[in-house]
Structures are given as structure tokens and as C-alpha cells.
Amino acid sequence: MKATALNRRQEITDADFLKFRDFFYRKTGIHFDEGKRYFVDKRLIERIEATGADDFRSYFIALRFETKGTELQQLVNAMTVNETYFFREAYQFDCMVKDMLNEIVKRKRPGGRIRIWSIPSSTGEEPYSIAIYLLERWPLIDQYEVEILSSDIDTTVLESAQRGVYSARSVGQLPPEYLARYFKQRNANEFVISRDLVAAVDFSRVNLTDASDTRAFRDIDIIFCRNLLIYFDDLSRRVAAEAMYDAMSPGGFICLGHSESMSRITPLFQPRRFADAMVHQKPIKGDRA
């Protein structure tokens, strides 16, 4: 009863919503339209209650002026949606091992380094899918030093990814032999990924629209950035696209979600159509953009 009464006292007004939306956008690049109003209000009220603030005004003042950013990170974790599964949109992984990597290695010395970046990492299904695909389906995996990087703005999902415990639904698209090889079944609905795969991925917290977060990423050969830019407005999309462009090696490739198009965001990349997928490429010096 007490919690119900508190919920009735907490109300996010139209003015509150606009204040919060502008603040969150400045901090993350994520834009909430009116269609997300119920979701935003619900999560805000949960954080107001969790922190013991009296109302939105007192919560928002404390949020704006906190020095360590602890509550902001908790809020980001609450406001970001993470739903994925292993081998999602696997045609792009097929393109990676059949086409993209074969072009990339032509510009590498024998035994050279290949860097692949998955952002957002969510709970780890995508970067671990990349690792499994490389181990199982790329014949040259033993001939190059491959680094898999994976990032997210949500620290909760990064922790979940490093724990590596997945539901039956999450692993449902994996071939049975891969499931047996890389997972241990704990019970009917829990599968624990191999610690060797966990060690193969370098996880980090990154805000793709914050230059101080992205400047450490350089010489990336392939980026998977799927279904993230749809949460940004036009300006934030351009900022994110330029950050990824700066992070990539010339000739590197980027994979977006099936409903996303880089050509609507920036002319920096060239579209490339392979047998399995349409991707985007950073031009090599001398190539025409």
C-alpha cells in the first residue's frame, strides 16, 4: 500500500518530461519522442523512489549537480532497452567470414592484427556470436591476431555479458553442436558460455556520441553497430557516424541494422553490396567517396 501511495504522489508533468528529455539527450545522444512518454515516466518514477527523492524536482536537481555521475549511470541503465539473441541477423556474420575479412587481409601483413568492434554489446550475444563465427567458419582465424572489442553505455548489461549466463531463448538459434561446444547447461533455462570466449572479448563502457569515450578506438577493421542509431536524432547519428569513421581503418566495414541506412546519415561511407549483405565501407585513400 505504501508503494502504491508513493506512485500516486509521483507525477511527471509535461514540463518535467521536456526538461528531462533535453538533459538526457545532451548526456547520451538518445532522443525520446512522445511515443516513449509512458516508458520514460515509469523509469523516472522508479529512480525517484529508489533514491528517496521527494519528487521530480528534487531528483532532477540532485542528478544535474552530482559530481561522480553514479545516479546518471543508474538512470542510463534503466532507460536503455536491451533485447537480443545469438546469431541474430546472421547473414551479416556470413558476409564477414566470406567477404569482408578476405578483403581486409589483403591489406594486412602475415600474422597482422584485425580489430572488430561490436557496439552496443547489450548482454554479449553479438560479440560472442562474432567469436564463434570466426572460430567455426573463418579458415584463416589461426593466421591473424584478431581482437574483438565490445562496448555499451549500460554498465548493467556489460556486467551481464561478462557473467555469460543465457536463457534457452537467447541460445535458440545456435546449431546444437555449437551449443554443446561453447556452453555448459546449468538447468532447463540457463546456459553458461565458455570462459575462454569471455576472455576473448574486451568489454568497455562507451557513449558513442562522447568524443572522450571514442577517441581511444582506432584501427578498427569491422564495426557492428546494429539497431543503435535508431534511438538517436539526426545530429546524434551524424556525430556517432563520424566517430566510427574516425575509429576505422581505411577500407574497413560497418554493419548496421536491416532497417538502417548510412547514406541517410552521412556521405562519408561507400555502400558495398556482397552476396549475403549490404554493408558500408570507409574509402581507401585515393578511392572516390
PDB file of C-alpha atoms in Angstrom:
ATOM      1  CA  MET A   1       0.000   0.000   0.000  1.00  0.00           C
ATOM      2  CA  LYS A   2       2.816   2.391   0.849  1.00  0.00           C
ATOM      3  CA  ALA A   3       4.478   1.967  -2.542  1.00  0.00           C
ATOM      4  CA  THR A   4       1.118   2.461  -4.299  1.00  0.00           C
ATOM      5  CA  ALA A   5       0.532   5.722  -2.446  1.00  0.00           C
ATOM      6  CA  LEU A   6       4.030   6.911  -3.356  1.00  0.00           C
ATOM      7  CA  ASN A   7       3.377   6.115  -7.013  1.00  0.00           C
ATOM      8  CA  ARG A   8       0.228   8.259  -6.914  1.00  0.00           C
ATOM      9  CA  ARG A   9       2.180  11.189  -5.458  1.00  0.00           C
ATOM     10  CA  GLN A  10       4.853  10.963  -8.142  1.00  0.00           C
ATOM     11  CA  GLU A  11       3.812  12.585 -11.378  1.00  0.00           C
ATOM     12  CA  ILE A  12       5.972  13.602 -14.321  1.00  0.00           C
ATOM     13  CA  THR A  13       4.438  16.735 -15.848  1.00  0.00           C
ATOM     14  CA  ASP A  14       4.833  17.770 -19.479  1.00  0.00           C
ATOM     15  CA  ALA A  15       7.399  20.366 -18.424  1.00  0.00           C
ATOM     16  CA  ASP A  16       9.284  17.770 -16.364  1.00  0.00           C
ATOM     17  CA  PHE A  17       9.367  15.400 -19.321  1.00  0.00           C
ATOM     18  CA  LEU A  18      10.773  18.073 -21.641  1.00  0.00           C
ATOM     19  CA  LYS A  19      13.435  19.094 -19.102  1.00  0.00           C
ATOM     20  CA  PHE A  20      14.488  15.512 -18.595  1.00  0.00           C
ATOM     21  CA  ARG A  21      14.402  14.674 -22.305  1.00  0.00           C
ATOM     22  CA  ASP A  22      16.713  17.580 -23.169  1.00  0.00           C
ATOM     23  CA  PHE A  23      19.099  16.724 -20.329  1.00  0.00           C
ATOM     24  CA  PHE A  24      19.257  13.023 -21.238  1.00  0.00           C
ATOM     25  CA  TYR A  25      19.805  13.876 -24.886  1.00  0.00           C
ATOM     26  CA  ARG A  26      22.742  16.149 -24.050  1.00  0.00           C
ATOM     27  CA  LYS A  27      24.316  13.427 -21.925  1.00  0.00           C
ATOM     28  CA  THR A  28      23.733  10.402 -24.188  1.00  0.00           C
ATOM     29  CA  GLY A  29      22.610  11.482 -27.655  1.00  0.00           C
ATOM     30  CA  ILE A  30      19.455   9.398 -27.167  1.00  0.00           C
ATOM     31  CA  HIS A  31      16.227  11.201 -28.045  1.00  0.00           C
ATOM     32  CA  PHE A  32      12.853  10.233 -26.552  1.00  0.00           C
ATOM     33  CA  ASP A  33       9.785  11.308 -28.511  1.00  0.00           C
ATOM     34  CA  GLU A  34       6.243  11.469 -27.156  1.00  0.00           C
ATOM     35  CA  GLY A  35       5.714   7.839 -28.141  1.00  0.00           C
ATOM     36  CA  LYS A  36       8.173   6.844 -25.384  1.00  0.00           C
ATOM     37  CA  ARG A  37       6.471   9.009 -22.742  1.00  0.00           C
ATOM     38  CA  TYR A  38       4.955   6.167 -20.703  1.00  0.00           C
ATOM     39  CA  PHE A  39       8.259   4.259 -20.690  1.00  0.00           C
ATOM     40  CA  VAL A  40      10.262   7.335 -19.640  1.00  0.00           C
ATOM     41  CA  ASP A  41       7.814   8.349 -16.914  1.00  0.00           C
ATOM     42  CA  LYS A  42       7.768   4.844 -15.463  1.00  0.00           C
ATOM     43  CA  ARG A  43      11.559   4.560 -15.314  1.00  0.00           C
ATOM     44  CA  LEU A  44      11.932   8.074 -13.899  1.00  0.00           C
ATOM     45  CA  ILE A  45       9.465   7.358 -11.098  1.00  0.00           C
ATOM     46  CA  GLU A  46      11.338   4.139 -10.300  1.00  0.00           C
ATOM     47  CA  ARG A  47      14.607   6.082  -9.944  1.00  0.00           C
ATOM     48  CA  ILE A  48      12.957   8.845  -7.876  1.00  0.00           C
ATOM     49  CA  GLU A  49      11.660   6.209  -5.476  1.00  0.00           C
ATOM     50  CA  ALA A  50      14.942   4.268  -5.438  1.00  0.00           C
ATOM     51  CA  THR A  51      16.919   7.376  -4.453  1.00  0.00           C
ATOM     52  CA  GLY A  52      14.403   8.537  -1.842  1.00  0.00           C
ATOM     53  CA  ALA A  53      13.863  11.900  -3.545  1.00  0.00           C
ATOM     54  CA  ASP A  54      10.655  13.726  -2.667  1.00  0.00           C
ATOM     55  CA  ASP A  55       9.640  14.485  -6.235  1.00  0.00           C
ATOM     56  CA  PHE A  56      10.938  15.018  -9.764  1.00  0.00           C
ATOM     57  CA  ARG A  57      12.263  18.496  -8.976  1.00  0.00           C
ATOM     58  CA  SER A  58      14.466  17.389  -6.085  1.00  0.00           C
ATOM     59  CA  TYR A  59      15.609  14.301  -8.004  1.00  0.00           C
ATOM     60  CA  PHE A  60      16.463  16.306 -11.109  1.00  0.00           C
ATOM     61  CA  ILE A  61      18.445  18.910  -9.153  1.00  0.00           C
ATOM     62  CA  ALA A  62      20.499  16.187  -7.467  1.00  0.00           C
ATOM     63  CA  LEU A  63      21.001  14.446 -10.820  1.00  0.00           C
ATOM     64  CA  ARG A  64      22.264  17.575 -12.553  1.00  0.00           C
ATOM     65  CA  PHE A  65      24.716  18.527  -9.850  1.00  0.00           C
ATOM     66  CA  GLU A  66      26.085  15.141  -8.750  1.00  0.00           C
ATOM     67  CA  THR A  67      29.855  15.011  -9.166  1.00  0.00           C
ATOM     68  CA  LYS A  68      30.555  11.290  -9.609  1.00  0.00           C
ATOM     69  CA  GLY A  69      27.829  10.527 -12.155  1.00  0.00           C
ATOM     70  CA  THR A  70      26.676   7.454 -10.239  1.00  0.00           C
ATOM     71  CA  GLU A  71      22.946   8.168 -10.460  1.00  0.00           C
ATOM     72  CA  LEU A  72      23.237   9.255 -14.082  1.00  0.00           C
ATOM     73  CA  GLN A  73      24.706   5.849 -14.895  1.00  0.00           C
ATOM     74  CA  GLN A  74      21.883   4.115 -12.993  1.00  0.00           C
ATOM     75  CA  LEU A  75      19.395   6.178 -14.976  1.00  0.00           C
ATOM     76  CA  VAL A  76      21.078   5.341 -18.282  1.00  0.00           C
ATOM     77  CA  ASN A  77      20.936   1.664 -17.361  1.00  0.00           C
ATOM     78  CA  ALA A  78      17.217   1.988 -16.646  1.00  0.00           C
ATOM     79  CA  MET A  79      16.430   3.911 -19.825  1.00  0.00           C
ATOM     80  CA  THR A  80      18.240   1.723 -22.366  1.00  0.00           C
ATOM     81  CA  VAL A  81      16.467  -1.279 -23.860  1.00  0.00           C
ATOM     82  CA  ASN A  82      18.469  -4.455 -24.435  1.00  0.00           C
ATOM     83  CA  GLU A  83      16.973  -7.429 -26.228  1.00  0.00           C
ATOM     84  CA  THR A  84      18.986  -9.709 -28.461  1.00  0.00           C
ATOM     85  CA  TYR A  85      19.994 -13.328 -29.063  1.00  0.00           C
ATOM     86  CA  PHE A  86      22.843 -15.354 -30.536  1.00  0.00           C
ATOM     87  CA  PHE A  87      23.252 -15.330 -34.342  1.00  0.00           C
ATOM     88  CA  ARG A  88      20.743 -12.500 -34.775  1.00  0.00           C
ATOM     89  CA  GLU A  89      20.784 -11.286 -38.401  1.00  0.00           C
ATOM     90  CA  ALA A  90      23.385 -13.967 -39.081  1.00  0.00           C
ATOM     91  CA  TYR A  91      23.628 -13.066 -42.780  1.00  0.00           C
ATOM     92  CA  GLN A  92      25.992 -10.245 -41.765  1.00  0.00           C
ATOM     93  CA  PHE A  93      28.244 -12.704 -39.940  1.00  0.00           C
ATOM     94  CA  ASP A  94      28.228 -14.824 -43.105  1.00  0.00           C
ATOM     95  CA  CYS A  95      29.291 -11.739 -45.055  1.00  0.00           C
ATOM     96  CA  MET A  96      32.048 -11.110 -42.513  1.00  0.00           C
ATOM     97  CA  VAL A  97      33.678 -14.529 -42.926  1.00  0.00           C
ATOM     98  CA  LYS A  98      33.035 -14.909 -46.668  1.00  0.00           C
ATOM     99  CA  ASP A  99      33.797 -11.424 -47.971  1.00  0.00           C
ATOM    100  CA  MET A 100      34.716  -8.599 -45.601  1.00  0.00           C
ATOM    101  CA  LEU A 101      37.597 -10.352 -43.845  1.00  0.00           C
ATOM    102  CA  ASN A 102      39.018 -11.645 -47.112  1.00  0.00           C
ATOM    103  CA  GLU A 103      39.255  -8.082 -48.396  1.00  0.00           C
ATOM    104  CA  ILE A 104      40.721  -6.845 -45.138  1.00  0.00           C
ATOM    105  CA  VAL A 105      43.528  -9.400 -45.004  1.00  0.00           C
ATOM    106  CA  LYS A 106      44.736  -8.307 -48.438  1.00  0.00           C
ATOM    107  CA  ARG A 107      45.907  -5.115 -46.723  1.00  0.00           C
ATOM    108  CA  LYS A 108      47.447  -6.881 -43.718  1.00  0.00           C
ATOM    109  CA  ARG A 109      50.892  -8.339 -43.250  1.00  0.00           C
ATOM    110  CA  PRO A 110      51.020 -12.073 -42.415  1.00  0.00           C
ATOM    111  CA  GLY A 111      50.028 -12.538 -38.797  1.00  0.00           C
ATOM    112  CA  GLY A 112      48.787  -8.941 -38.591  1.00  0.00           C
ATOM    113  CA  ARG A 113      46.133  -7.583 -36.253  1.00  0.00           C
ATOM    114  CA  ILE A 114      42.427  -7.459 -37.149  1.00  0.00           C
ATOM    115  CA  ARG A 115      40.128  -5.431 -34.898  1.00  0.00           C
ATOM    116  CA  ILE A 116      36.348  -5.959 -34.737  1.00  0.00           C
ATOM    117  CA  TRP A 117      34.124  -3.684 -32.642  1.00  0.00           C
ATOM    118  CA  SER A 118      30.595  -4.559 -31.533  1.00  0.00           C
ATOM    119  CA  ILE A 119      28.557  -1.622 -30.213  1.00  0.00           C
ATOM    120  CA  PRO A 120      26.187  -1.841 -28.422  1.00  0.00           C
ATOM    121  CA  SER A 121      27.298  -5.033 -26.743  1.00  0.00           C
ATOM    122  CA  SER A 122      23.991  -5.473 -24.936  1.00  0.00           C
ATOM    123  CA  THR A 123      24.289  -8.658 -22.858  1.00  0.00           C
ATOM    124  CA  GLY A 124      27.044 -10.084 -25.050  1.00  0.00           C
ATOM    125  CA  GLU A 125      25.204 -12.195 -27.600  1.00  0.00           C
ATOM    126  CA  GLU A 126      26.591 -10.245 -30.574  1.00  0.00           C
ATOM    127  CA  PRO A 127      30.321 -10.175 -29.710  1.00  0.00           C
ATOM    128  CA  TYR A 128      30.218 -13.830 -28.644  1.00  0.00           C
ATOM    129  CA  SER A 129      28.421 -14.692 -31.897  1.00  0.00           C
ATOM    130  CA  ILE A 130      31.242 -12.969 -33.771  1.00  0.00           C
ATOM    131  CA  ALA A 131      33.814 -15.007 -31.847  1.00  0.00           C
ATOM    132  CA  ILE A 132      32.011 -18.287 -32.549  1.00  0.00           C
ATOM    133  CA  TYR A 133      31.644 -17.451 -36.243  1.00  0.00           C
ATOM    134  CA  LEU A 134      35.339 -16.709 -36.527  1.00  0.00           C
ATOM    135  CA  LEU A 135      36.331 -19.918 -34.766  1.00  0.00           C
ATOM    136  CA  GLU A 136      33.941 -22.104 -36.730  1.00  0.00           C
ATOM    137  CA  ARG A 137      33.668 -20.522 -40.154  1.00  0.00           C
ATOM    138  CA  TRP A 138      36.723 -18.440 -40.995  1.00  0.00           C
ATOM    139  CA  PRO A 139      39.539 -20.665 -42.260  1.00  0.00           C
ATOM    140  CA  LEU A 140      42.247 -18.029 -41.634  1.00  0.00           C
ATOM    141  CA  ILE A 141      41.488 -17.477 -37.948  1.00  0.00           C
ATOM    142  CA  ASP A 142      44.770 -19.062 -36.838  1.00  0.00           C
ATOM    143  CA  GLN A 143      46.824 -16.914 -39.200  1.00  0.00           C
ATOM    144  CA  TYR A 144      45.937 -13.489 -37.783  1.00  0.00           C
ATOM    145  CA  GLU A 145      45.744 -11.780 -34.410  1.00  0.00           C
ATOM    146  CA  VAL A 146      42.046 -10.990 -34.022  1.00  0.00           C
ATOM    147  CA  GLU A 147      40.813  -8.594 -31.336  1.00  0.00           C
ATOM    148  CA  ILE A 148      37.106  -8.395 -30.517  1.00  0.00           C
ATOM    149  CA  LEU A 149      36.052  -5.207 -28.720  1.00  0.00           C
ATOM    150  CA  SER A 150      32.547  -4.675 -27.398  1.00  0.00           C
ATOM    151  CA  SER A 151      31.024  -1.580 -25.821  1.00  0.00           C
ATOM    152  CA  ASP A 152      27.793  -0.305 -24.344  1.00  0.00           C
ATOM    153  CA  ILE A 153      26.616   2.761 -22.438  1.00  0.00           C
ATOM    154  CA  ASP A 154      24.773   0.494 -19.969  1.00  0.00           C
ATOM    155  CA  THR A 155      27.058  -0.921 -17.269  1.00  0.00           C
ATOM    156  CA  THR A 156      24.443  -3.449 -16.135  1.00  0.00           C
ATOM    157  CA  VAL A 157      24.428  -5.259 -19.471  1.00  0.00           C
ATOM    158  CA  LEU A 158      28.235  -5.178 -19.613  1.00  0.00           C
ATOM    159  CA  GLU A 159      28.324  -6.987 -16.270  1.00  0.00           C
ATOM    160  CA  SER A 160      25.756  -9.477 -17.552  1.00  0.00           C
ATOM    161  CA  ALA A 161      27.822 -10.085 -20.692  1.00  0.00           C
ATOM    162  CA  GLN A 162      30.893 -10.893 -18.619  1.00  0.00           C
ATOM    163  CA  ARG A 163      28.907 -13.305 -16.445  1.00  0.00           C
ATOM    164  CA  GLY A 164      27.875 -15.082 -19.639  1.00  0.00           C
ATOM    165  CA  VAL A 165      24.679 -16.775 -18.462  1.00  0.00           C
ATOM    166  CA  TYR A 166      21.938 -17.064 -21.103  1.00  0.00           C
ATOM    167  CA  SER A 167      18.371 -18.285 -21.432  1.00  0.00           C
ATOM    168  CA  ALA A 168      17.158 -21.040 -23.719  1.00  0.00           C
ATOM    169  CA  ARG A 169      15.534 -18.378 -25.912  1.00  0.00           C
ATOM    170  CA  SER A 170      18.808 -16.476 -26.226  1.00  0.00           C
ATOM    171  CA  VAL A 171      20.738 -19.521 -27.491  1.00  0.00           C
ATOM    172  CA  GLY A 172      17.835 -20.935 -29.510  1.00  0.00           C
ATOM    173  CA  GLN A 173      19.315 -20.043 -32.940  1.00  0.00           C
ATOM    174  CA  LEU A 174      22.666 -21.728 -32.290  1.00  0.00           C
ATOM    175  CA  PRO A 175      23.406 -25.022 -34.055  1.00  0.00           C
ATOM    176  CA  PRO A 176      23.288 -27.837 -31.460  1.00  0.00           C
ATOM    177  CA  GLU A 177      26.966 -28.662 -31.958  1.00  0.00           C
ATOM    178  CA  TYR A 178      27.974 -25.059 -31.210  1.00  0.00           C
ATOM    179  CA  LEU A 179      25.783 -25.003 -28.121  1.00  0.00           C
ATOM    180  CA  ALA A 180      27.468 -28.181 -26.864  1.00  0.00           C
ATOM    181  CA  ARG A 181      30.945 -26.872 -27.688  1.00  0.00           C
ATOM    182  CA  TYR A 182      30.779 -23.401 -26.182  1.00  0.00           C
ATOM    183  CA  PHE A 183      28.199 -23.663 -23.379  1.00  0.00           C
ATOM    184  CA  LYS A 184      27.501 -25.668 -20.267  1.00  0.00           C
ATOM    185  CA  GLN A 185      23.839 -26.234 -19.484  1.00  0.00           C
ATOM    186  CA  ARG A 186      23.122 -25.350 -15.863  1.00  0.00           C
ATOM    187  CA  ASN A 187      19.394 -26.187 -15.973  1.00  0.00           C
ATOM    188  CA  ALA A 188      16.498 -26.144 -18.444  1.00  0.00           C
ATOM    189  CA  ASN A 189      16.735 -22.384 -18.965  1.00  0.00           C
ATOM    190  CA  GLU A 190      20.349 -21.445 -18.149  1.00  0.00           C
ATOM    191  CA  PHE A 191      23.370 -21.881 -20.382  1.00  0.00           C
ATOM    192  CA  VAL A 192      26.814 -20.668 -19.294  1.00  0.00           C
ATOM    193  CA  ILE A 193      29.253 -19.617 -22.010  1.00  0.00           C
ATOM    194  CA  SER A 194      32.854 -20.819 -22.078  1.00  0.00           C
ATOM    195  CA  ARG A 195      35.210 -18.617 -20.062  1.00  0.00           C
ATOM    196  CA  ASP A 196      37.644 -18.801 -22.992  1.00  0.00           C
ATOM    197  CA  LEU A 197      35.099 -16.885 -25.088  1.00  0.00           C
ATOM    198  CA  VAL A 198      34.575 -14.354 -22.301  1.00  0.00           C
ATOM    199  CA  ALA A 199      38.331 -13.787 -22.183  1.00  0.00           C
ATOM    200  CA  ALA A 200      38.380 -13.310 -25.970  1.00  0.00           C
ATOM    201  CA  VAL A 201      36.219 -10.155 -25.820  1.00  0.00           C
ATOM    202  CA  ASP A 202      37.368  -6.804 -24.404  1.00  0.00           C
ATOM    203  CA  PHE A 203      34.296  -5.118 -22.895  1.00  0.00           C
ATOM    204  CA  SER A 204      34.121  -1.382 -22.129  1.00  0.00           C
ATOM    205  CA  ARG A 205      31.609   1.340 -21.333  1.00  0.00           C
ATOM    206  CA  VAL A 206      31.316   3.800 -24.218  1.00  0.00           C
ATOM    207  CA  ASN A 207      28.948   6.612 -25.143  1.00  0.00           C
ATOM    208  CA  LEU A 208      29.199   6.749 -28.927  1.00  0.00           C
ATOM    209  CA  THR A 209      28.369  10.475 -29.015  1.00  0.00           C
ATOM    210  CA  ASP A 210      31.076  11.406 -26.482  1.00  0.00           C
ATOM    211  CA  ALA A 211      34.444  12.084 -28.116  1.00  0.00           C
ATOM    212  CA  SER A 212      36.292  11.445 -24.858  1.00  0.00           C
ATOM    213  CA  ASP A 213      34.925   7.870 -24.903  1.00  0.00           C
ATOM    214  CA  THR A 214      35.559   7.073 -28.566  1.00  0.00           C
ATOM    215  CA  ARG A 215      38.966   8.614 -29.208  1.00  0.00           C
ATOM    216  CA  ALA A 216      40.717   5.539 -27.767  1.00  0.00           C
ATOM    217  CA  PHE A 217      39.250   3.383 -30.561  1.00  0.00           C
ATOM    218  CA  ARG A 218      41.406   3.375 -33.668  1.00  0.00           C
ATOM    219  CA  ASP A 219      42.414   0.989 -36.489  1.00  0.00           C
ATOM    220  CA  ILE A 220      39.074  -0.844 -36.369  1.00  0.00           C
ATOM    221  CA  ASP A 221      38.524  -3.096 -39.394  1.00  0.00           C
ATOM    222  CA  ILE A 222      34.870  -4.078 -38.890  1.00  0.00           C
ATOM    223  CA  ILE A 223      32.176  -2.416 -36.795  1.00  0.00           C
ATOM    224  CA  PHE A 224      28.835  -3.965 -35.956  1.00  0.00           C
ATOM    225  CA  CYS A 225      26.540  -1.115 -34.895  1.00  0.00           C
ATOM    226  CA  ARG A 226      23.102  -2.599 -35.302  1.00  0.00           C
ATOM    227  CA  ASN A 227      19.842  -1.076 -34.115  1.00  0.00           C
ATOM    228  CA  LEU A 228      21.506   1.652 -32.043  1.00  0.00           C
ATOM    229  CA  LEU A 229      21.315   4.712 -34.292  1.00  0.00           C
ATOM    230  CA  ILE A 230      17.520   4.397 -34.496  1.00  0.00           C
ATOM    231  CA  TYR A 231      17.424   5.798 -30.948  1.00  0.00           C
ATOM    232  CA  PHE A 232      19.337   8.949 -31.974  1.00  0.00           C
ATOM    233  CA  ASP A 233      18.148  12.081 -33.724  1.00  0.00           C
ATOM    234  CA  ASP A 234      19.783  13.283 -36.960  1.00  0.00           C
ATOM    235  CA  LEU A 235      22.524  15.299 -35.256  1.00  0.00           C
ATOM    236  CA  SER A 236      23.499  12.499 -32.855  1.00  0.00           C
ATOM    237  CA  ARG A 237      23.513   9.998 -35.717  1.00  0.00           C
ATOM    238  CA  ARG A 238      25.994  12.156 -37.618  1.00  0.00           C
ATOM    239  CA  VAL A 239      28.181  12.550 -34.536  1.00  0.00           C
ATOM    240  CA  ALA A 240      28.151   8.787 -33.974  1.00  0.00           C
ATOM    241  CA  ALA A 241      28.832   8.019 -37.638  1.00  0.00           C
ATOM    242  CA  GLU A 242      31.789  10.433 -37.694  1.00  0.00           C
ATOM    243  CA  ALA A 243      33.167   8.889 -34.501  1.00  0.00           C
ATOM    244  CA  MET A 244      33.031   5.434 -36.075  1.00  0.00           C
ATOM    245  CA  TYR A 245      34.583   6.757 -39.278  1.00  0.00           C
ATOM    246  CA  ASP A 246      37.497   8.188 -37.293  1.00  0.00           C
ATOM    247  CA  ALA A 247      37.899   4.888 -35.435  1.00  0.00           C
ATOM    248  CA  MET A 248      38.091   2.771 -38.604  1.00  0.00           C
ATOM    249  CA  SER A 249      40.996   1.760 -40.768  1.00  0.00           C
ATOM    250  CA  PRO A 250      40.766   2.798 -44.438  1.00  0.00           C
ATOM    251  CA  GLY A 251      38.828   0.074 -46.240  1.00  0.00           C
ATOM    252  CA  GLY A 252      37.098  -1.014 -43.031  1.00  0.00           C
ATOM    253  CA  PHE A 253      33.446  -2.065 -42.995  1.00  0.00           C
ATOM    254  CA  ILE A 254      30.446  -1.184 -40.872  1.00  0.00           C
ATOM    255  CA  CYS A 255      27.258  -3.234 -40.487  1.00  0.00           C
ATOM    256  CA  LEU A 256      24.022  -1.525 -39.449  1.00  0.00           C
ATOM    257  CA  GLY A 257      20.622  -2.981 -38.610  1.00  0.00           C
ATOM    258  CA  HIS A 258      18.444  -4.140 -41.501  1.00  0.00           C
ATOM    259  CA  SER A 259      16.208  -1.032 -41.289  1.00  0.00           C
ATOM    260  CA  GLU A 260      19.089   1.463 -41.043  1.00  0.00           C
ATOM    261  CA  SER A 261      20.891   3.277 -43.851  1.00  0.00           C
ATOM    262  CA  MET A 262      24.208   5.090 -43.547  1.00  0.00           C
ATOM    263  CA  SER A 263      23.543   7.040 -46.751  1.00  0.00           C
ATOM    264  CA  ARG A 264      20.741   8.904 -44.952  1.00  0.00           C
ATOM    265  CA  ILE A 265      23.161   9.944 -42.207  1.00  0.00           C
ATOM    266  CA  THR A 266      26.456  10.875 -43.884  1.00  0.00           C
ATOM    267  CA  PRO A 267      28.231  10.635 -47.261  1.00  0.00           C
ATOM    268  CA  LEU A 268      31.481   9.525 -45.581  1.00  0.00           C
ATOM    269  CA  PHE A 269      30.972   5.825 -46.340  1.00  0.00           C
ATOM    270  CA  GLN A 270      30.579   3.903 -49.576  1.00  0.00           C
ATOM    271  CA  PRO A 271      27.817   1.276 -49.835  1.00  0.00           C
ATOM    272  CA  ARG A 272      29.092  -2.213 -50.674  1.00  0.00           C
ATOM    273  CA  ARG A 273      26.799  -4.999 -51.785  1.00  0.00           C
ATOM    274  CA  PHE A 274      28.058  -8.527 -51.201  1.00  0.00           C
ATOM    275  CA  ALA A 275      26.218 -11.798 -51.804  1.00  0.00           C
ATOM    276  CA  ASP A 276      24.968 -12.024 -48.226  1.00  0.00           C
ATOM    277  CA  ALA A 277      24.582  -8.403 -47.120  1.00  0.00           C
ATOM    278  CA  MET A 278      24.733  -4.719 -47.896  1.00  0.00           C
ATOM    279  CA  VAL A 279      27.377  -3.029 -45.743  1.00  0.00           C
ATOM    280  CA  HIS A 280      29.210   0.313 -45.718  1.00  0.00           C
ATOM    281  CA  GLN A 281      32.919   0.886 -46.237  1.00  0.00           C
ATOM    282  CA  LYS A 282      35.349   3.626 -45.260  1.00  0.00           C
ATOM    283  CA  PRO A 283      37.043   4.611 -48.532  1.00  0.00           C
ATOM    284  CA  ILE A 284      40.713   3.815 -49.033  1.00  0.00           C
ATOM    285  CA  LYS A 285      42.812   6.872 -49.772  1.00  0.00           C
ATOM    286  CA  GLY A 286      42.549   7.616 -53.467  1.00  0.00           C
ATOM    287  CA  ASP A 287      39.137   5.978 -53.798  1.00  0.00           C
ATOM    288  CA  ARG A 288      36.289   8.242 -54.756  1.00  0.00           C
ATOM    289  CA  ALA A 289      33.736   8.694 -51.950  1.00  0.00           C
TER     290      ALA A 289
END
